[in-house]
Short mmCIF file of C-alpha atoms in Angstrom, two decimals:
data_model
loop_
_atom_site.label_atom_id
_atom_site.label_comp_id
_atom_site.label_asym_id
_atom_site.label_seq_id
_atom_site.Cartn_x
_atom_site.Cartn_y
_atom_site.Cartn_z
CA UNK L 161 0.00 0.00 0.00
CA UNK L 162 2.73 2.45 1.05
CA UNK L 163 4.77 1.51 -1.99
CA UNK L 164 1.72 2.07 -4.19
CA UNK L 165 1.03 5.48 -2.69
CA UNK L 166 4.68 6.51 -2.97
CA UNK L 167 4.68 5.57 -6.65
CA UNK L 168 1.67 7.80 -7.31
CA UNK L 169 2.27 10.58 -4.81
CA UNK L 170 3.15 13.11 -7.50
CA UNK L 171 -0.09 12.46 -9.37
CA UNK L 172 -2.10 12.82 -6.16
CA UNK L 173 -0.28 16.03 -5.38
CA UNK L 174 -1.06 17.58 -8.77
CA UNK L 175 -4.73 16.62 -8.62
CA UNK L 176 -5.06 18.12 -5.14
CA UNK L 177 -3.18 21.22 -6.32
CA UNK L 178 -5.57 21.53 -9.26
CA UNK L 179 -8.57 21.43 -6.92
CA UNK L 180 -6.92 23.84 -4.49
CA UNK L 181 -6.39 26.32 -7.33
CA UNK L 182 -9.95 25.81 -8.57
CA UNK L 183 -11.37 26.46 -5.10
CA UNK L 184 -9.19 29.59 -4.83
CA UNK L 185 -10.50 30.84 -8.17
CA UNK L 186 -14.07 30.14 -7.04
CA UNK L 187 -13.49 32.25 -3.93
CA UNK L 188 -12.02 35.11 -5.97
CA UNK L 189 -14.22 37.92 -7.22
CA UNK L 190 -14.25 37.07 -10.91
CA UNK L 191 -17.02 36.62 -13.43
CA UNK L 192 -19.22 33.57 -12.83
CA UNK L 193 -18.76 32.40 -16.43
CA UNK L 194 -14.99 32.08 -15.91
CA UNK L 195 -15.58 30.22 -12.67
CA UNK L 196 -17.88 27.74 -14.41
CA UNK L 197 -15.37 27.22 -17.22
CA UNK L 198 -12.60 26.50 -14.72
CA UNK L 199 -14.83 24.14 -12.71
CA UNK L 200 -15.78 22.23 -15.86
CA UNK L 201 -12.15 21.89 -16.95
CA UNK L 202 -11.12 20.69 -13.47
CA UNK L 203 -13.89 18.11 -13.34
CA UNK L 204 -13.01 16.81 -16.82
CA UNK L 205 -9.31 16.59 -15.92
CA UNK L 206 -10.17 14.76 -12.72
CA UNK L 207 -12.47 12.28 -14.48
CA UNK L 208 -10.03 11.47 -17.26
CA UNK L 209 -7.11 11.28 -14.85
CA UNK L 210 -9.06 8.78 -12.71
CA UNK L 211 -9.95 6.61 -15.70
CA UNK L 212 -6.38 6.75 -16.99
CA UNK L 213 -5.09 5.92 -13.51
CA UNK L 214 -7.20 2.75 -13.36
CA UNK L 215 -6.34 1.84 -16.95
CA UNK L 216 -2.63 2.14 -16.11
CA UNK L 217 -3.27 0.08 -13.01
CA UNK L 218 -5.15 -2.59 -15.04
CA UNK L 219 -8.18 -2.16 -12.79
CA UNK L 220 -10.42 -0.30 -15.23
CA UNK L 221 -13.94 -1.73 -15.41
CA UNK L 222 -17.33 -0.34 -16.41
CA UNK L 223 -18.22 -0.21 -12.74
CA UNK L 224 -15.19 2.00 -12.02
CA UNK L 225 -16.08 4.37 -14.89
CA UNK L 226 -19.67 4.65 -13.64
CA UNK L 227 -18.39 5.19 -10.11
CA UNK L 228 -16.24 8.10 -11.29
CA UNK L 229 -19.02 9.52 -13.44
CA UNK L 230 -21.33 9.75 -10.44
CA UNK L 231 -18.59 11.00 -8.13
CA UNK L 232 -17.51 13.74 -10.53
CA UNK L 233 -21.16 14.71 -11.00
CA UNK L 234 -21.47 15.16 -7.22
CA UNK L 235 -18.22 17.16 -7.15
CA UNK L 236 -19.47 19.29 -10.05
CA UNK L 237 -22.64 20.07 -8.12
CA UNK L 238 -20.67 20.94 -4.98
CA UNK L 239 -18.28 23.26 -6.85
CA UNK L 240 -21.05 24.99 -8.81
CA UNK L 241 -22.97 25.46 -5.57
CA UNK L 242 -19.82 27.03 -4.17
CA UNK L 243 -19.36 29.33 -7.15
CA UNK L 244 -22.86 30.79 -7.44
CA UNK Z 234 -27.45 -3.07 12.02
CA UNK Z 235 -26.29 -5.41 9.27
CA UNK Z 236 -28.12 -3.18 6.78
CA UNK Z 237 -26.18 -0.17 8.06
CA UNK Z 238 -22.90 -2.06 7.70
CA UNK Z 239 -23.92 -3.10 4.20
CA UNK Z 240 -24.57 0.52 3.22
CA UNK Z 241 -21.75 2.31 5.03
CA UNK Z 242 -18.89 0.00 6.07
CA UNK Z 243 -16.69 -2.49 4.20
CA UNK Z 244 -17.43 -6.06 5.16
CA UNK Z 245 -17.12 -9.60 3.79
CA UNK Z 246 -20.83 -9.47 2.91
CA UNK Z 247 -20.40 -6.45 0.65
CA UNK Z 248 -17.03 -7.61 -0.66
CA UNK Z 249 -15.32 -4.87 1.37
CA UNK Z 250 -16.99 -2.13 -0.60
CA UNK Z 251 -20.04 -0.52 1.00
CA UNK Z 252 -23.08 0.33 -1.11
CA UNK Z 253 -22.61 4.09 -0.94
CA UNK Z 254 -19.08 3.97 -2.39
CA UNK Z 255 -20.25 1.90 -5.37
CA UNK Z 256 -21.75 3.59 -8.42
CA UNK Z 257 -25.39 2.70 -7.57
CA UNK Z 258 -24.89 4.22 -4.12
CA UNK Z 259 -23.18 7.31 -5.50
CA UNK Z 260 -25.96 7.65 -8.10
CA UNK Z 261 -28.50 7.47 -5.25
CA UNK Z 262 -26.62 10.27 -3.43
CA UNK Z 263 -26.54 12.33 -6.64
CA UNK Z 264 -30.28 11.90 -7.29
CA UNK Z 265 -31.06 12.70 -3.65
CA UNK Z 266 -28.85 15.81 -3.86
CA UNK Z 267 -30.54 17.07 -7.02
CA UNK Z 268 -33.97 16.36 -5.53
CA UNK Z 269 -33.14 18.32 -2.37
CA UNK Z 270 -31.70 21.23 -4.37
CA UNK Z 271 -34.78 21.32 -6.61
CA UNK Z 272 -37.05 21.23 -3.55
CA UNK Z 273 -35.14 24.11 -1.98
CA UNK Z 274 -35.40 26.17 -5.16
CA UNK Z 275 -39.10 25.42 -5.62
CA UNK Z 276 -39.89 26.12 -1.95
CA UNK Z 277 -38.16 29.48 -1.90
CA UNK Z 278 -39.52 30.55 -5.26
CA UNK Z 279 -43.08 29.83 -4.08
CA UNK Z 280 -42.47 31.59 -0.76
CA UNK Z 281 -40.94 34.85 -1.98
CA UNK Z 282 -41.53 36.53 1.36
CA UNK Z 283 -38.85 34.33 2.87
CA UNK Z 284 -36.30 35.34 0.33
CA UNK Z 285 -33.92 38.16 0.79
CA UNK Z 286 -31.74 38.69 -2.23
CA UNK Z 287 -29.34 35.99 -1.29
CA UNK Z 288 -29.40 36.60 2.40
CA UNK Z 289 -31.48 36.99 5.51
CA UNK Z 290 -30.15 40.28 6.77
CA UNK Z 291 -32.58 42.68 8.37
CA UNK Z 292 -32.07 46.28 9.40
CA UNK Z 293 -33.98 45.90 12.66
CA UNK Z 294 -31.96 42.81 13.61
CA UNK Z 295 -28.65 44.57 13.04
CA UNK Z 296 -29.78 47.48 15.20
CA UNK Z 297 -30.95 45.10 17.94
CA UNK Z 298 -27.74 43.06 17.81
CA UNK Z 299 -25.59 46.21 17.83
CA UNK Z 300 -27.50 47.56 20.80
CA UNK Z 301 -27.17 44.20 22.55
CA UNK Z 302 -23.41 44.46 22.18
CA UNK Z 303 -23.46 47.97 23.63
CA UNK Z 304 -25.72 46.94 26.50
CA UNK Z 305 -23.40 44.03 27.29
CA UNK Z 306 -20.55 46.53 27.51
CA UNK Z 307 -22.53 48.79 29.84
CA UNK Z 308 -23.19 51.45 27.19
CA UNK Z 309 -26.40 53.21 26.25
CA UNK Z 310 -28.35 51.92 23.29
CA UNK Z 311 -28.31 53.77 19.97
CA UNK Z 312 -31.41 55.51 18.70
CA UNK Z 313 -32.55 54.59 15.21
CA UNK Z 314 -32.44 57.59 12.88
CA UNK Z 315 -34.00 57.36 9.43
CA UNK Z 316 -31.80 60.17 8.11
CA UNK Z 317 -28.82 57.97 8.81
CA UNK Z 318 -30.68 55.11 7.13
CA UNK Z 319 -31.09 57.26 4.06
CA UNK Z 320 -27.41 58.31 4.12
CA UNK Z 321 -26.41 54.65 4.41
CA UNK Z 322 -28.74 53.67 1.57
CA UNK Z 323 -27.28 56.38 -0.67
CA UNK Z 324 -23.75 55.22 0.17
CA UNK Z 325 -24.62 51.62 -0.76
CA UNK Z 326 -26.32 52.77 -3.95
CA UNK Z 327 -23.26 54.88 -4.81
CA UNK Z 328 -21.00 51.84 -4.36
CA UNK Z 329 -23.18 49.78 -6.73
CA UNK Z 330 -23.48 52.55 -9.31
CA UNK Z 331 -19.75 53.31 -9.30
CA UNK Z 332 -18.63 49.73 -8.82
CA UNK Z 333 -16.38 50.15 -5.79
CA UNK Z 334 -16.05 48.60 -2.34
CA UNK Z 335 -14.42 51.14 -0.04
CA UNK Z 336 -15.11 53.82 2.52
CA UNK Z 337 -13.92 56.45 0.05
CA UNK Z 338 -15.00 56.21 -3.58
CA UNK Z 339 -12.41 56.28 -6.36
CA UNK Z 340 -13.45 59.88 -7.14
CA UNK Z 341 -12.96 60.94 -3.52
CA UNK Z 342 -16.48 60.86 -2.05
CA UNK Z 343 -16.01 60.02 1.61
CA UNK Z 344 -18.66 58.51 3.96
CA UNK Z 345 -19.37 61.87 5.62
CA UNK Z 346 -20.53 63.41 2.36
CA UNK Z 347 -23.80 61.48 2.65
CA UNK Z 348 -24.50 62.96 6.07
CA UNK Z 349 -24.50 66.37 4.40
CA UNK Z 350 -26.75 65.22 1.58
CA UNK Z 351 -29.47 64.14 4.01
CA UNK Z 352 -28.94 67.19 6.22
CA UNK Z 353 -27.57 65.50 9.29
CA UNK Z 354 -25.18 67.52 11.44
CA UNK Z 355 -22.81 65.52 13.60
CA UNK Z 356 -19.96 65.93 16.02
CA UNK Z 357 -18.68 62.38 15.57
CA UNK Z 358 -19.51 59.69 13.06
CA UNK Z 359 -18.47 56.22 12.05
CA UNK Z 360 -19.10 53.79 9.21
CA UNK Z 361 -18.95 49.99 9.07
CA UNK Z 362 -19.41 48.07 5.83
CA UNK Z 363 -20.13 44.40 5.12
CA UNK Z 364 -20.88 42.28 2.08
CA UNK Z 365 -21.61 38.66 1.15
CA UNK Z 366 -23.02 37.65 4.52
CA UNK Z 367 -26.04 35.42 5.01
CA UNK Z 368 -27.35 36.67 8.31
CA UNK Z 369 -27.53 39.75 10.49
CA UNK Z 370 -25.76 37.85 13.26
CA UNK Z 371 -22.95 36.95 10.85
CA UNK Z 372 -22.45 40.61 9.98
CA UNK Z 373 -22.43 41.86 13.57
CA UNK Z 374 -20.20 38.97 14.72
CA UNK Z 375 -17.67 39.79 12.00
CA UNK Z 376 -17.66 43.46 12.97
CA UNK Z 377 -17.23 42.58 16.63
CA UNK Z 378 -14.28 40.35 15.72
CA UNK Z 379 -12.48 43.28 14.10
CA UNK Z 380 -11.03 45.78 16.60
CA UNK Z 381 -11.73 48.87 14.49
CA UNK Z 382 -15.33 47.94 13.68
CA UNK Z 383 -15.87 46.86 17.26
CA UNK Z 384 -14.59 50.24 18.41
CA UNK Z 385 -17.20 51.96 16.24
CA UNK Z 386 -19.96 49.77 17.67
CA UNK Z 387 -18.79 50.35 21.24
CA UNK Z 388 -17.86 54.02 20.93
CA UNK Z 389 -19.55 55.52 24.01
CA UNK Z 390 -20.33 58.92 22.50
CA UNK Z 391 -22.36 57.66 19.57
CA UNK Z 392 -26.07 58.06 20.18
CA UNK Z 393 -27.70 57.33 16.83
CA UNK Z 394 -27.54 54.62 14.23
CA UNK Z 395 -28.68 54.09 10.66
CA UNK Z 396 -28.54 50.91 8.58
CA UNK Z 397 -29.01 50.10 4.92
CA UNK Z 398 -29.19 46.60 3.49
CA UNK Z 399 -29.10 46.93 -0.28
CA UNK Z 400 -29.02 44.23 -2.95
CA UNK Z 401 -27.23 44.80 -6.22
CA UNK Z 402 -24.44 43.84 -8.54
CA UNK Z 403 -20.90 44.80 -7.66
CA UNK Z 404 -18.18 44.06 -10.20
CA UNK Z 405 -20.38 41.52 -11.94
CA UNK Z 406 -21.30 39.72 -8.74
CA UNK Z 407 -24.73 39.75 -7.09
CA UNK Z 408 -24.30 40.71 -3.49
CA UNK Z 409 -25.92 42.35 -0.52
CA UNK Z 410 -24.17 45.37 0.95
CA UNK Z 411 -24.70 46.39 4.55
CA UNK Z 412 -23.84 49.96 5.50
CA UNK Z 413 -23.91 50.87 9.17
CA UNK Z 414 -23.61 54.52 10.14
CA UNK Z 415 -23.11 55.83 13.66
CA UNK Z 416 -23.29 59.44 14.74
CA UNK Z 417 -23.42 61.86 17.57
CA UNK Z 418 -25.65 64.71 16.42
CA UNK Z 419 -24.52 68.27 17.09
CA UNK Z 420 -26.72 70.21 19.51
CA UNK Z 421 -28.15 72.20 16.61
CA UNK Z 422 -29.33 69.05 14.97
CA UNK Z 423 -31.78 68.55 17.83
CA UNK Z 424 -33.72 71.36 16.20
CA UNK Z 425 -33.82 69.48 12.98
CA UNK Z 426 -37.15 67.88 12.31
CA UNK Z 427 -36.47 64.25 13.00
CA UNK Z 428 -38.08 62.16 10.30
CA UNK Z 429 -38.42 59.25 12.71
CA UNK Z 430 -41.27 60.91 14.54
CA UNK Z 431 -42.52 63.03 11.66
CA UNK Z 432 -44.88 62.53 8.84
CA UNK Z 433 -42.89 61.39 5.82
CA UNK Z 434 -44.29 64.34 3.83
CA UNK Z 435 -43.45 67.43 5.90
CA UNK Z 436 -45.77 70.42 5.69
CA UNK Z 437 -44.02 73.17 3.72
CA UNK Z 438 -44.77 75.84 6.34
CA UNK Z 439 -42.56 74.01 8.80
CA UNK Z 440 -39.58 74.21 6.52
CA UNK Z 441 -38.27 77.62 7.64
CA UNK Z 442 -37.94 76.39 11.20
CA UNK Z 443 -35.65 73.59 10.15
CA UNK Z 444 -32.05 74.41 10.82
CA UNK Z 445 -29.84 73.45 7.90
CA UNK Z 446 -27.73 70.61 9.14
CA UNK Z 447 -24.78 70.87 6.86
CA UNK Z 448 -21.82 69.08 8.37
CA UNK Z 449 -18.97 71.34 9.26
CA UNK Z 450 -16.09 68.99 9.79
CA UNK Z 451 -12.82 70.51 10.83
CA UNK Z 452 -10.78 67.42 10.68
CA UNK Z 453 -11.46 64.05 9.23
CA UNK Z 454 -9.59 61.19 10.74
CA UNK Z 455 -9.08 57.94 9.00
CA UNK Z 456 -7.79 55.05 10.98
CA UNK Z 457 -4.54 53.62 9.81
CA UNK Z 458 -2.56 50.55 10.66
CA UNK Z 459 -0.04 52.59 12.59
CA UNK Z 460 -1.70 55.07 14.88
CA UNK Z 461 0.31 58.16 14.01
CA UNK Z 462 -2.13 61.01 14.30
CA UNK Z 463 -0.28 63.42 12.05
CA UNK Z 464 -0.15 60.89 9.26
CA UNK Z 465 -3.81 60.06 9.59
CA UNK Z 466 -5.19 63.57 9.44
CA UNK Z 467 -6.90 64.70 6.30
CA UNK Z 468 -7.88 68.36 6.36
CA UNK Z 469 -11.27 68.99 4.85
CA UNK Z 470 -12.49 71.85 2.79
CA UNK Z 471 -15.15 74.44 3.45
CA UNK Z 472 -18.54 73.05 4.42
CA UNK Z 473 -20.04 71.88 1.21
CA UNK Z 474 -22.27 69.24 -0.15
CA UNK Z 475 -19.73 68.46 -2.79
CA UNK Z 476 -17.61 65.36 -2.38
CA UNK Z 477 -14.59 66.00 -0.21
CA UNK Z 478 -11.50 64.96 -2.05
CA UNK Z 479 -8.74 63.42 -0.05
CA UNK Z 480 -5.50 65.14 -1.02
CA UNK Z 481 -3.37 62.23 0.05
CA UNK Z 482 -4.77 59.02 -1.37
CA UNK Z 483 -2.06 57.00 0.31
CA UNK Z 484 -3.62 57.85 3.64
CA UNK Z 485 -6.96 56.35 2.76
CA UNK Z 486 -8.19 53.66 5.10
CA UNK Z 487 -6.86 50.22 4.67
CA UNK Z 488 -9.42 47.86 3.18
CA UNK Z 489 -10.27 46.19 6.43
CA UNK Z 490 -10.61 49.11 8.77
CA UNK Z 491 -13.76 50.90 9.82
CA UNK Z 492 -14.12 54.61 9.11
CA UNK Z 493 -14.39 57.13 11.90
CA UNK Z 494 -14.58 60.91 12.09
CA UNK Z 495 -14.76 63.47 14.85
CA UNK Z 496 -15.90 67.06 14.39
CA UNK Z 497 -14.68 69.38 17.08
CA UNK Z 498 -14.31 73.14 16.70
CA UNK Z 499 -11.70 73.46 19.43
CA UNK Z 500 -9.51 70.45 19.04
CA UNK Z 501 -8.86 67.34 17.07
CA UNK Z 502 -9.19 64.06 18.83
CA UNK Z 503 -7.46 61.06 17.43
CA UNK Z 504 -9.06 57.73 17.91
CA UNK Z 505 -6.57 54.98 17.19
CA UNK Z 506 -8.41 52.32 15.32
CA UNK Z 507 -6.90 49.18 13.99
CA UNK Z 508 -7.56 45.56 13.49
CA UNK Z 509 -7.83 43.57 10.35
CA UNK Z 510 -10.38 40.88 9.92
CA UNK Z 511 -12.08 40.10 6.68
CA UNK Z 512 -13.97 37.03 7.74
CA UNK Z 513 -15.56 35.98 10.98
CA UNK Z 514 -13.32 33.79 13.11
CA UNK Z 515 -15.78 30.97 13.18
CA UNK Z 516 -17.63 30.63 9.88
CA UNK Z 517 -19.39 27.49 11.05
CA UNK Z 518 -21.20 29.42 13.76
CA UNK Z 519 -22.44 31.84 11.10
CA UNK Z 520 -23.60 28.98 8.95
CA UNK Z 521 -25.45 27.46 11.86
CA UNK Z 522 -27.04 30.76 12.79
CA UNK Z 523 -28.66 30.75 9.35
CA UNK Z 524 -31.16 28.22 10.61
CA UNK Z 525 -33.18 30.98 12.29
CA UNK Z 526 -33.76 32.86 9.04
CA UNK Z 527 -33.02 30.61 6.16
CA UNK Z 528 -32.71 31.68 2.54
CA UNK Z 529 -32.43 29.48 -0.53
CA UNK Z 530 -28.72 30.19 -0.81
CA UNK Z 531 -27.96 29.43 2.81
CA UNK Z 532 -30.18 26.33 2.72
CA UNK Z 533 -28.23 25.08 -0.28
CA UNK Z 534 -24.97 25.85 1.48
CA UNK Z 535 -25.98 23.97 4.62
CA UNK Z 536 -26.96 21.00 2.49
CA UNK Z 537 -23.59 21.18 0.67
CA UNK Z 538 -21.74 21.15 3.97
CA UNK Z 539 -23.81 18.22 5.26
CA UNK Z 540 -23.28 16.24 2.06
CA UNK Z 541 -19.53 16.90 2.00
CA UNK Z 542 -19.14 15.92 5.65
CA UNK Z 543 -21.15 12.74 5.04
CA UNK Z 544 -19.01 11.77 2.03
CA UNK Z 545 -15.78 12.44 3.94
CA UNK Z 546 -17.03 10.35 6.88
CA UNK Z 547 -18.03 7.53 4.52
CA UNK Z 548 -14.65 7.42 2.75
CA UNK Z 549 -12.59 7.82 5.92
CA UNK Z 550 -14.54 5.14 7.81
CA UNK Z 551 -14.20 2.79 4.83
CA UNK Z 552 -10.43 3.34 4.69
CA UNK Z 553 -10.11 3.03 8.46
CA UNK Z 554 -11.93 -0.33 8.54
CA UNK Z 555 -9.85 -1.64 5.62
CA UNK Z 556 -6.67 -0.45 7.30
CA UNK Z 557 -7.63 -2.03 10.63
CA UNK Z 558 -8.48 -5.33 9.00
CA UNK Z 559 -5.12 -5.27 7.27
CA UNK Z 560 -6.77 -5.51 3.89
CA UNK Z 561 -5.05 -4.16 0.83
CA UNK Z 562 -7.01 -1.11 -0.30
CA UNK Z 563 -8.11 -1.53 -3.89
CA UNK Z 564 -8.31 2.23 -4.44
CA UNK Z 565 -5.45 4.02 -2.75
CA UNK Z 566 -6.52 7.29 -4.31
CA UNK Z 567 -9.34 7.48 -1.78
CA UNK Z 568 -6.84 9.90 -0.23
CA UNK Z 569 -7.34 12.18 -3.22
CA UNK Z 570 -11.12 11.95 -2.93
CA UNK Z 571 -10.99 12.85 0.74
CA UNK Z 572 -8.52 15.67 0.00
CA UNK Z 573 -10.79 17.15 -2.67
CA UNK Z 574 -13.83 16.93 -0.41
CA UNK Z 575 -11.93 18.53 2.49
CA UNK Z 576 -10.88 21.40 0.20
CA UNK Z 577 -14.49 21.88 -0.91
CA UNK Z 578 -15.69 21.78 2.68
CA UNK Z 579 -13.14 24.37 3.80
CA UNK Z 580 -14.07 26.63 0.90
CA UNK Z 581 -17.78 26.33 1.72
CA UNK Z 582 -17.14 27.13 5.38
CA UNK Z 583 -14.91 30.05 4.43
CA UNK Z 584 -17.58 31.39 2.11
CA UNK Z 585 -20.14 31.28 4.89
CA UNK Z 586 -18.42 34.41 6.09
CA UNK Z 587 -18.26 37.56 4.05
CA UNK Z 588 -16.07 40.59 4.04
CA UNK Z 589 -16.17 43.70 6.11
CA UNK Z 590 -14.68 47.12 5.65
#
């Protein structure tokens, strides 16, 4: 487990950094349209990174894709709720 | 109990993956979330009287809460003055129309200008500003947490108060501005017909008895970070209803300090004011105080917080059980999920505050 996490720590770091930046942008006083664009990009990056991550790990199944689709949809709702 | 374990905790029976972390469970959460959000929107759109703009901030509540703070400190309560209300409303409107968020407008109109416009003569005055708050309690709590705003609220010589809560669009963002004005009227202003007790349409024959209450400030004092009186003094011009232009823009108040002014013919008194807080120290308490007067925005925010906390608890408990059982976690990037949710939660809690000036 530790070995696995250490091998992927950089990826985890960049994904968390991406969300941290997105949340910072959401909190900033900028136009809502820009916020929504940034949120959409972040969610897409997160979804495709997750799928790629499982594909690389040889654990990609339909169930995993559906799991990430629903999870990213929830995250999208949370971030949009935060932005408006 | 076994049902609960099936839904929330990893176990042999659910193949170490609880229902709510599988896609059918997550889809259930998503559908539930959308249903709750739709219900909130429908409820508040069919009960427009409950809606503020995006908030539940009320003038009377702010006055009551401010007076409560003064009473707790052994001070006299402030008398509500509608002239100050009008001055505050005009200040808020001016900020919306000119797209600024400051005590002094970019073209040099200071807070005291509005006292002159409404004909209010004062010997001391103060201004507190707030935006993006959900509740009256949130606003007053944030002001009380900032030394300079607190000093305005607890200034013993103030006797009157005026509040404006105005909705509008500032720099492309819908918001609610709260302007709080304090004042000590000059003795002459006691002769001024007080609109609080008067008919809103004064009889013209009474007009000559009204003493013009043009402010005659000698010295305007803006609080600065470093209380150096000479650096903080901004000499004013002749009494006029025109905007007073600050000759030294660098001495304008810092963005998080309340504004304060004293008029005194004989001497200038410096009131050191400082303190820099842009958000209340405990945003969660503000969020919780929303429950008394809920708006659609705050209801949605409370639901967001509850959902995020529930998801974090679900993922953490799942990981904890797996860890304790010594099972190899199939999805190590649960850490990322939890991290993202924690970031979202912190941002939501932070946003439950607002900013003050």
